[in-house]
Short mmCIF file of C-alpha atoms and ligand atoms in Angstrom, two decimals:
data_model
loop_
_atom_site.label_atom_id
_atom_site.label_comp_id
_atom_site.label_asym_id
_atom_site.label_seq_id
_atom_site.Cartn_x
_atom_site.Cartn_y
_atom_site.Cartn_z
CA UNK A 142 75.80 236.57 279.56
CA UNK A 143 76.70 232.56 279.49
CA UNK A 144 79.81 231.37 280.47
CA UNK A 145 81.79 231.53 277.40
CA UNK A 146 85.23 230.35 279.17
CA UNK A 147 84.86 226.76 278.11
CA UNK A 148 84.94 227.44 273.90
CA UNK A 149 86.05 231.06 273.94
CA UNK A 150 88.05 231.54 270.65
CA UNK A 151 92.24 231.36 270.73
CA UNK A 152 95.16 232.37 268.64
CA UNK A 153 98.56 232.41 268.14
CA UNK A 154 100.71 235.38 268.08
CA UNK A 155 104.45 236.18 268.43
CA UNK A 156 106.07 238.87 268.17
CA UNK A 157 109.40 238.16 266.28
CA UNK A 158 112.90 239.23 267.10
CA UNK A 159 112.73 242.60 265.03
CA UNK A 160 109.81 243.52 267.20
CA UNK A 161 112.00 242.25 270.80
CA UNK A 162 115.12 244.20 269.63
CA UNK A 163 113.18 247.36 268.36
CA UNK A 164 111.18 247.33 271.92
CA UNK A 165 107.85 246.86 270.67
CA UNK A 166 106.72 244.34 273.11
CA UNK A 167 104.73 246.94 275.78
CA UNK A 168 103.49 248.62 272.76
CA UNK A 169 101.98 245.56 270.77
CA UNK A 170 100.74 243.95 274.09
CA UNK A 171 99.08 246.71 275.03
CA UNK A 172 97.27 246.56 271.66
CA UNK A 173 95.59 243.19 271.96
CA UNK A 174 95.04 244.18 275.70
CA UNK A 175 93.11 247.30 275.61
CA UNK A 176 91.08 245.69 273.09
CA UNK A 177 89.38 243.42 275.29
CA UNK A 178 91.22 240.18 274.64
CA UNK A 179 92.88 237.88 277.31
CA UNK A 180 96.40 236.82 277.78
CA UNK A 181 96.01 232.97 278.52
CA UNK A 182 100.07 231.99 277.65
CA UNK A 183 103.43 233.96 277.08
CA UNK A 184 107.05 233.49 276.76
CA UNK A 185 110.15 234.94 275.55
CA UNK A 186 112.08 232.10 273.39
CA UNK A 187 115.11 232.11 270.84
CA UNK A 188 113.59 229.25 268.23
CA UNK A 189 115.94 227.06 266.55
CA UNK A 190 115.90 227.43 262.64
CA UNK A 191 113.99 223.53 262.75
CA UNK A 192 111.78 224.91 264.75
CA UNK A 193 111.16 227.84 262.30
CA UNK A 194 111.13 225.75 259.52
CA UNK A 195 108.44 223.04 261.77
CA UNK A 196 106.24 226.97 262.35
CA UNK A 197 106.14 227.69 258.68
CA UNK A 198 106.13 224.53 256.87
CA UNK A 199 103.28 225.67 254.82
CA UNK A 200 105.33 228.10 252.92
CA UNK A 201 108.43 225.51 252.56
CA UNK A 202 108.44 225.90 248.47
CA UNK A 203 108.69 229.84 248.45
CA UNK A 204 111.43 231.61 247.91
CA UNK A 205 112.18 233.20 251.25
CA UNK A 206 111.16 230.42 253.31
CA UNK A 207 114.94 230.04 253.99
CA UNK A 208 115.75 233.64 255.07
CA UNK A 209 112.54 233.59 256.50
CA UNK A 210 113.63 230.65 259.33
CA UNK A 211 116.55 232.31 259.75
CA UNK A 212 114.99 235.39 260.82
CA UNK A 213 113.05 234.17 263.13
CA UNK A 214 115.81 231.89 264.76
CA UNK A 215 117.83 234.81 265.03
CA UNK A 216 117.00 235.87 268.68
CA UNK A 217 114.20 235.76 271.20
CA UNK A 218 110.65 235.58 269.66
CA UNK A 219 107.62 236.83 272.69
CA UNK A 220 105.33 233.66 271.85
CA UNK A 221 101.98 234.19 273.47
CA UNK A 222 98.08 232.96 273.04
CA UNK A 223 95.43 235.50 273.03
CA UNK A 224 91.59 234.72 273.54
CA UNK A 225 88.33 236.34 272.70
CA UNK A 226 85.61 236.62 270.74
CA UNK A 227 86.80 236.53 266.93
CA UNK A 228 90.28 237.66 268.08
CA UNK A 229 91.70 235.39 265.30
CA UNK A 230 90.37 237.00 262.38
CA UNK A 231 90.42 240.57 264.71
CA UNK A 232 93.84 239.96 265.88
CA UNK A 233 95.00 239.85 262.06
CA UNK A 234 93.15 242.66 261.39
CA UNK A 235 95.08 244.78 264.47
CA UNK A 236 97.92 242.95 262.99
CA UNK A 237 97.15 244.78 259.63
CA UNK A 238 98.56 243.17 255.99
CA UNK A 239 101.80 241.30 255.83
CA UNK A 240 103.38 244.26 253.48
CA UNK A 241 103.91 246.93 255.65
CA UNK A 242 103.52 249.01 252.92
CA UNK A 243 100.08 247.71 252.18
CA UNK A 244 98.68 247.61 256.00
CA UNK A 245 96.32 250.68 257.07
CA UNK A 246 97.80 253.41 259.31
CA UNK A 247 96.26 252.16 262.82
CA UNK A 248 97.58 248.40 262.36
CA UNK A 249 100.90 247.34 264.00
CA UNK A 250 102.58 246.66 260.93
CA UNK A 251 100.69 249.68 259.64
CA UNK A 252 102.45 251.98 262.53
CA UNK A 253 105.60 250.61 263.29
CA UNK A 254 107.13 248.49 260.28
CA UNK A 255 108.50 249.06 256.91
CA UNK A 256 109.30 246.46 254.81
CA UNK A 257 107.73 242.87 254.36
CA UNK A 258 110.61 240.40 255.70
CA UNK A 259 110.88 242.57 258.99
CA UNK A 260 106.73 243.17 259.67
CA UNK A 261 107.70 242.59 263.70
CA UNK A 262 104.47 240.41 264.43
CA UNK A 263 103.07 237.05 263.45
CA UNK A 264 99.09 236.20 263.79
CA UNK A 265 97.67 232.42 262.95
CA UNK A 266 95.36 232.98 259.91
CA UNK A 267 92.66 230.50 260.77
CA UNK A 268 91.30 228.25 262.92
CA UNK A 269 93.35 225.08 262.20
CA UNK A 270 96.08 227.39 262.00
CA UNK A 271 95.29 228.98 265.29
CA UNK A 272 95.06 225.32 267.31
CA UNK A 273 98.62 224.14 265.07
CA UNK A 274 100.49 227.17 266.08
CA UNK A 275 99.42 227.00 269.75
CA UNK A 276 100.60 223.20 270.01
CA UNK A 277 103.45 223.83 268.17
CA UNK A 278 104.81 226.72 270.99
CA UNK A 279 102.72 225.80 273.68
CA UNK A 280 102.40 222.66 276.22
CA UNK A 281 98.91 222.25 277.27
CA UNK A 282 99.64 223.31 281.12
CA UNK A 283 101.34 226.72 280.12
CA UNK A 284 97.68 227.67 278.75
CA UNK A 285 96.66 229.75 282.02
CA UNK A 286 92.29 229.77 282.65
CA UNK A 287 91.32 232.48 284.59
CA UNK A 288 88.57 234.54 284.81
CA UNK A 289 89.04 238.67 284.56
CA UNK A 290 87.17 240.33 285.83
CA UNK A 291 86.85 243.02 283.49
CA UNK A 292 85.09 240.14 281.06
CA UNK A 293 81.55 241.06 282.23
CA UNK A 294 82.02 244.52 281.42
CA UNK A 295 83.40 243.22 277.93
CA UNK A 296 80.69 240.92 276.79
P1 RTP B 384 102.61 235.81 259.45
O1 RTP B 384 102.34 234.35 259.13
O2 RTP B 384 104.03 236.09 259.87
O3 RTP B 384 101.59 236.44 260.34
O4 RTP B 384 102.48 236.57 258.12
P2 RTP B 384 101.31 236.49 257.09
O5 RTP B 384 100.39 235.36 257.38
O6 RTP B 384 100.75 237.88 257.08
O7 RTP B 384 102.10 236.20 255.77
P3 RTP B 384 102.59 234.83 255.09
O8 RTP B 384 102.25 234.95 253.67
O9 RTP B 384 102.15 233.65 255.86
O10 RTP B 384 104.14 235.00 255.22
C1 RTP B 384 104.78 234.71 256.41
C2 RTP B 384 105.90 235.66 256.64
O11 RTP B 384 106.87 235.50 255.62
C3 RTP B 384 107.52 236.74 255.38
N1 RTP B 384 107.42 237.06 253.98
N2 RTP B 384 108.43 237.49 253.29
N3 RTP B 384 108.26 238.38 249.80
C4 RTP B 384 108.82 238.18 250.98
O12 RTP B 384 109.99 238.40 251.17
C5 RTP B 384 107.98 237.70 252.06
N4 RTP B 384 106.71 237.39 251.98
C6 RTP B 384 106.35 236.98 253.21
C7 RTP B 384 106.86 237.77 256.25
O13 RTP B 384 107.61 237.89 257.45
C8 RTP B 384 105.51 237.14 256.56
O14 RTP B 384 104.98 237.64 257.76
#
């Protein structure tokens, strides 16, 4: 196979602090691991509320946006970039749909959440999204390349 490495896909996706508290971290990781996608960037952060508001500014005029922020200020968040082919599309798709009572049996929120403004995970939607998100959380050096060598046995 090529060498992908250089333009290999990336998204953003954090797991937020109902997820922490409820100890869901091992379980979700281990999701997006045994897939087949990489870990390039993690850390465990408590966000201030501008910094919620500055990660979902897009949805600023809905009604929740304000409890929203506050939820996700409200303790540490596990903020981490994931790579692969198609992971961001895929990774939504392990991610399953925002209502936890809409999402599949077999997605995270599907498995292990109940109710819409506690669905445990965020996933970027898109690509723009993706390269916002990962800006927004990320400085460029905390973005680890490294080759796995379980890659070749991957792709
Ligand atoms: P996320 O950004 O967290 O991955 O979620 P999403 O794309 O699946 O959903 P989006 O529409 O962007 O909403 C972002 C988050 O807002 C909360 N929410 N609450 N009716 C409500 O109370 C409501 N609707 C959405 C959820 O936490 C959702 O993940």
């Amino acid at each position: 196979q090529e060498a992908h490495a250089a333009e290999m896909e990336r998204t953003f996706i954090a797991i937020k602090p109902d997820g922490v508290q409820r100890g869901l971290i091992s379980e979700i990781v281990s999701r997006f691991e045994r897939k087949g996608y990489k870990l390039v960037a993690i850390k465990l952060i408590v966000p201030s509320k501008e910094f919620a508001q500055k990660h979902y500014h897009d949805l600023k005029e809905r009604p929740f946006f304000d409890g929203l922020c506050d939820f996700l200020s409200s303790g540490p968040v596990l903020a981490m970039v994931w790579e692969g082919e198609g992971v961001i599309k895929y990774g939504r798709k392990l991610i399953g749909a925002t209502d936890p009572q809409k999402s599949e049996p077999g997605t995270i929120r599907g498995d292990l959440a109940v109710v819409v403004g506690r669905n445990i995970i965020h996933g970027s939607d898109g690509p723009e999204t993706a390269e916002d998100e990962i800006a927004l959380w990320f400085e460029p050096k905390e973005l680890v390349s490294y080759t796995n060598n379980a890659e070749k046995w991957i792709y």
